[in-house]
Structure formats: C-alpha cells, structure tokens
CSV table of C-alpha atoms in Angstrom, one decimal:
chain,number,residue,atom,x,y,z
A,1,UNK,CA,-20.2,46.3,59.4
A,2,UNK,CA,-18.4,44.7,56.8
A,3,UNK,CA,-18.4,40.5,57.2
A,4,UNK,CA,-16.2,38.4,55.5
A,5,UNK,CA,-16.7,35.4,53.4
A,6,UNK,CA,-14.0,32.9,51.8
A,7,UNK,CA,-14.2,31.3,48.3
A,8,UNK,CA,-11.2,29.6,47.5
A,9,UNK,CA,-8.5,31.6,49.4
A,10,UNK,CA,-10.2,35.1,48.5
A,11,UNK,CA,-12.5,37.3,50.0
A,12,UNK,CA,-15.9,38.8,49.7
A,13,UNK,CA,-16.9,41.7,51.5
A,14,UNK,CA,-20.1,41.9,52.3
A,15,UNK,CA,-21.4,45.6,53.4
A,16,UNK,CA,-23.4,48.9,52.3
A,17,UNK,CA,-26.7,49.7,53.5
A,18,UNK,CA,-29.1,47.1,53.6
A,19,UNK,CA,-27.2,44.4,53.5
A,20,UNK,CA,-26.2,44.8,49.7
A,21,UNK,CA,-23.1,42.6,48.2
A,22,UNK,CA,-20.0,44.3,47.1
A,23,UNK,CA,-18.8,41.6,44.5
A,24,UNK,CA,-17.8,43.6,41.6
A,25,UNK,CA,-14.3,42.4,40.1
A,26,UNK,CA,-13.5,40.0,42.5
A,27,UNK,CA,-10.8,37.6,41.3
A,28,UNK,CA,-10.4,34.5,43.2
A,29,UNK,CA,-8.3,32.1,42.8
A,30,UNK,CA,-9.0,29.0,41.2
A,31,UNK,CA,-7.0,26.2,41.9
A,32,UNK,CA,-7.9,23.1,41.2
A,33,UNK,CA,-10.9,23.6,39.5
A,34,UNK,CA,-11.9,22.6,35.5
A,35,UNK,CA,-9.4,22.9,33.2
A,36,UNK,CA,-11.2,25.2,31.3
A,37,UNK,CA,-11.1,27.7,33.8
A,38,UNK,CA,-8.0,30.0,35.4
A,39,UNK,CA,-9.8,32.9,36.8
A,40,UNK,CA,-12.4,34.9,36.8
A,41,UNK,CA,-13.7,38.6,37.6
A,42,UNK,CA,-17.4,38.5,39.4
A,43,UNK,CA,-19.3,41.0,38.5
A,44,UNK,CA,-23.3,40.2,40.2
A,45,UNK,CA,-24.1,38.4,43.5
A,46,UNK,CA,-27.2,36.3,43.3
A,47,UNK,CA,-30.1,37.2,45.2
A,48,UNK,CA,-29.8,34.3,47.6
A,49,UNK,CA,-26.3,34.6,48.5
A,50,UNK,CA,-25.0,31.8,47.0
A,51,UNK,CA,-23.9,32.1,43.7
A,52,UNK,CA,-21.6,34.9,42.0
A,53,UNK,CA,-21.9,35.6,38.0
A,54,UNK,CA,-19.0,36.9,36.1
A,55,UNK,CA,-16.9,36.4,33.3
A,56,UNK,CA,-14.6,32.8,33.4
A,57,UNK,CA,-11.5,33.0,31.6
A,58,UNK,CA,-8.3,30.6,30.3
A,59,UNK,CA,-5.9,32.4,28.6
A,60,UNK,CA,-7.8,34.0,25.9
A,61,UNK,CA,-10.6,32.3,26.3
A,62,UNK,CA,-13.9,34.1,28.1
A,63,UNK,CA,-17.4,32.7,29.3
A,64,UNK,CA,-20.2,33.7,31.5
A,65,UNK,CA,-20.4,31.5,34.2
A,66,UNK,CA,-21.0,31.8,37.6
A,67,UNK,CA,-19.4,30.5,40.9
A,68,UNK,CA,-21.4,28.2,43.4
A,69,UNK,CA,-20.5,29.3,47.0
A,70,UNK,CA,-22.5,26.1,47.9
A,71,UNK,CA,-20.5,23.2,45.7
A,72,UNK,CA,-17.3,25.3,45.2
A,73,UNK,CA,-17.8,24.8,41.8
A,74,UNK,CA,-17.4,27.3,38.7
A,75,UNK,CA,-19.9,27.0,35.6
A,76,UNK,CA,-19.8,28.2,31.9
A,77,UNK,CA,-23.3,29.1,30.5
A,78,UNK,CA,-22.3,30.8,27.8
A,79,UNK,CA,-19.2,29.9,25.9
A,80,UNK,CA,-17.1,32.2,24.2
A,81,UNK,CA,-18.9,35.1,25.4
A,82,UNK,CA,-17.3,37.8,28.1
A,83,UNK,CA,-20.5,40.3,28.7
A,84,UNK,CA,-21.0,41.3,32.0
A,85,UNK,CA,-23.9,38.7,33.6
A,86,UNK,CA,-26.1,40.1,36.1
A,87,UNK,CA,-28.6,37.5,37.6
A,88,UNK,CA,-32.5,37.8,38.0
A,89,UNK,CA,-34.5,37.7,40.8
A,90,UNK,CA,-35.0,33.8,40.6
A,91,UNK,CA,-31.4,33.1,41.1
A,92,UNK,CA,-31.8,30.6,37.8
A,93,UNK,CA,-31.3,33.1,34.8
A,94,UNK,CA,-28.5,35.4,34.0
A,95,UNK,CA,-28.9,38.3,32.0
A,96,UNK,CA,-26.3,39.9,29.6
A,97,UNK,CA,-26.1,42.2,26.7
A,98,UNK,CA,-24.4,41.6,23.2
A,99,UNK,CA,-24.9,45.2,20.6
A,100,UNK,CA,-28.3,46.1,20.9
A,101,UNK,CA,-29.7,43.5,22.8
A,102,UNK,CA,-30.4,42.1,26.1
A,103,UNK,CA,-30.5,38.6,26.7
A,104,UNK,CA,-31.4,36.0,29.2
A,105,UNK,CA,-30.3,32.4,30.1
A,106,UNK,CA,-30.8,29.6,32.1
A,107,UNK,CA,-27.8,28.4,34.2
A,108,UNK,CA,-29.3,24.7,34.3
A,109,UNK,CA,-30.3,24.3,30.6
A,110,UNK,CA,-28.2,26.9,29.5
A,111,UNK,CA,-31.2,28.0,27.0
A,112,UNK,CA,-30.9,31.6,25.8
A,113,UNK,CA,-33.6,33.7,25.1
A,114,UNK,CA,-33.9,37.6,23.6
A,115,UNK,CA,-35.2,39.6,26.1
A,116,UNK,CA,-35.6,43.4,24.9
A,117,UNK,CA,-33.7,45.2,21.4
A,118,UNK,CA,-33.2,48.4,20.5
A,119,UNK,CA,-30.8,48.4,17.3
A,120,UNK,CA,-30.5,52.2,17.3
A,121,UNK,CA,-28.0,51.8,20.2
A,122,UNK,CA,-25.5,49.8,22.0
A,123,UNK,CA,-26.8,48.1,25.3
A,124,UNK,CA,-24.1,47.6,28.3
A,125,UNK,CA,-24.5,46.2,31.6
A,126,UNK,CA,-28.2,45.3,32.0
A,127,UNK,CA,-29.6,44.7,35.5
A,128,UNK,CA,-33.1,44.0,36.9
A,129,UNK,CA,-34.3,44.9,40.3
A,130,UNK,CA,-34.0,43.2,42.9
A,131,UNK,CA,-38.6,43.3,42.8
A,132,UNK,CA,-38.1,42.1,39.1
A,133,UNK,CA,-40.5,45.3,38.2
A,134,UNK,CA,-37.5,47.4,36.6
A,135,UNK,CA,-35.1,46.5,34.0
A,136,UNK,CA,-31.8,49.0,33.7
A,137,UNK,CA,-29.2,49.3,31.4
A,138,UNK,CA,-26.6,51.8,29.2
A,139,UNK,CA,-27.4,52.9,26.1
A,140,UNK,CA,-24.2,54.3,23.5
A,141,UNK,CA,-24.8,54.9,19.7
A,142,UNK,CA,-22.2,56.5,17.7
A,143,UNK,CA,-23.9,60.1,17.1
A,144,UNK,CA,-24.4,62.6,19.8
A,145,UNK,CA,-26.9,64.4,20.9
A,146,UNK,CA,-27.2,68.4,21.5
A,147,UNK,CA,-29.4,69.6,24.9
A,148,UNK,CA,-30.6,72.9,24.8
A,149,UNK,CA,-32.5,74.4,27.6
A,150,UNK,CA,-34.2,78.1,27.3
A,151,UNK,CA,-33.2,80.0,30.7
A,152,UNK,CA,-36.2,82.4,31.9
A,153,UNK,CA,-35.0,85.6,32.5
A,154,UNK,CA,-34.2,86.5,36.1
A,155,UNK,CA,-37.7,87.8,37.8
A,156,UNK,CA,-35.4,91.4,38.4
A,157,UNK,CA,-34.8,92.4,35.3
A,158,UNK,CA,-31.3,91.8,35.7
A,159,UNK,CA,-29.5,89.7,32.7
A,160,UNK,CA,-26.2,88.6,31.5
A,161,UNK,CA,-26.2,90.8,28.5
C-alpha cells in the first residue's frame, strides 16, 4: 500500500516490499527556503525516515545536501559538488563518490573523510546496506574487457558443427 507523505507541496511515496522508500529524483519544491537553494532531485532516504539526501541546486550551482522532513529545512554539506549522496546506516554521514573514490561526510561537521579507492576505475553511486556489513557501488574504466566461456560438448554427441 502506497502512503503518502508531503514536503513542501510535493509528494513522497512510500511503498515496495518491506517498507522500502521510493525517493529517487524527487523534486520538490522549494519556496521559501535559503537563497542558495531552488531545487533539488533526492536521490537516498535516511534510515530513520526523516531526512532525504540529494543533490541542491541554484542555477548552475550544485551541492549535496539533504532535506530535513523534521525542521523543513534543506542543507549543503558539500559545496560545489553534485555526486549522488546515499546516507549510512547512522543517519549522520553521507556517502558519495568523486573518480575513483568513495567518500564519507558528516552532515553536522561537514568533515569529509576517504573511505575506499580504486584508481583503475571510475566509482558511481556507492551505497551501504542498510546492516552496514556491505558497501556497493559501479565500477567504469575506459578499456573493455573480453569474457570467454568454453561450452562442454552436449553429453549426446550432438554439436553445432
């Protein structure tokens, strides 16, 4: 059953199985709020319910921030950045990625730390499970790879020749 939730004149559906949040490029509107903020496209609920992380924008300008379901207010934590946050479990740290590394950061000191590299790739959209125990993420690089996979013959005798 989908159940709806208001933040500033849009909607939030929440559904799926087990509860989960569908958040992913929401857009709400933001009037009224900081002038250094016009929109934004949410891309990770937190796990409590009562934030949502995405990228804040003004014209050209992008920042992960988040939105606070709780104060109504929106946050930049990272200025001049427009990766796609996910949040950890502890509902204080975003994560992000940037080339070939993930990083974390705290939304109340806004300290970021490296969290994992791997410069023989480039890392999008990082998540952690919900448990903490599993970090996920894309990997690109520039150079592809070639699979090959050596097919027994058929137990019949039969082949494709």
């Amino acid at each position: 059953s989908l159940r709806r939730f208001s933040a500033v004149a849009s909607e939030i559906r929440r559904g799926g199985s087990g509860g989960s949040f569908a958040a992913r490029n929401f857009i709400p509107e933001l009037a009224g709020v900081a002038a250094e903020v016009d929109r934004m496209v949410v891309w990770d609920w937190s796990p409590n319910g009562k934030m949502v992380a995405g990228v804040l924008a003004k014209g050209n300008a992008r920042h992960v921030g988040y939105f606070s379901l709780d104060t109504g207010t929106y946050a930049i934590v990272v200025p001049n950045s427009n990766h796609i946050p996910s949040w950890m479990p502890d509902n204080r740290h975003l994560m992000y990625s940037e080339g070939g590394k993930i990083f974390t950061v705290d939304i109340v000191s806004k300290a970021v730390r490296d969290l994992f590299s791997n410069p023989l790739v480039h890392i999008r959209s990082p998540f952690v499970s919900r448990d903490g125990k599993l970090l996920y993420y894309t990997a690109a690089n520039s150079e592809s790879d070639i699979w090959m996979l050596e097919l027994a013959p058929e137990k019949d005798g039969n082949s494709a020749d």
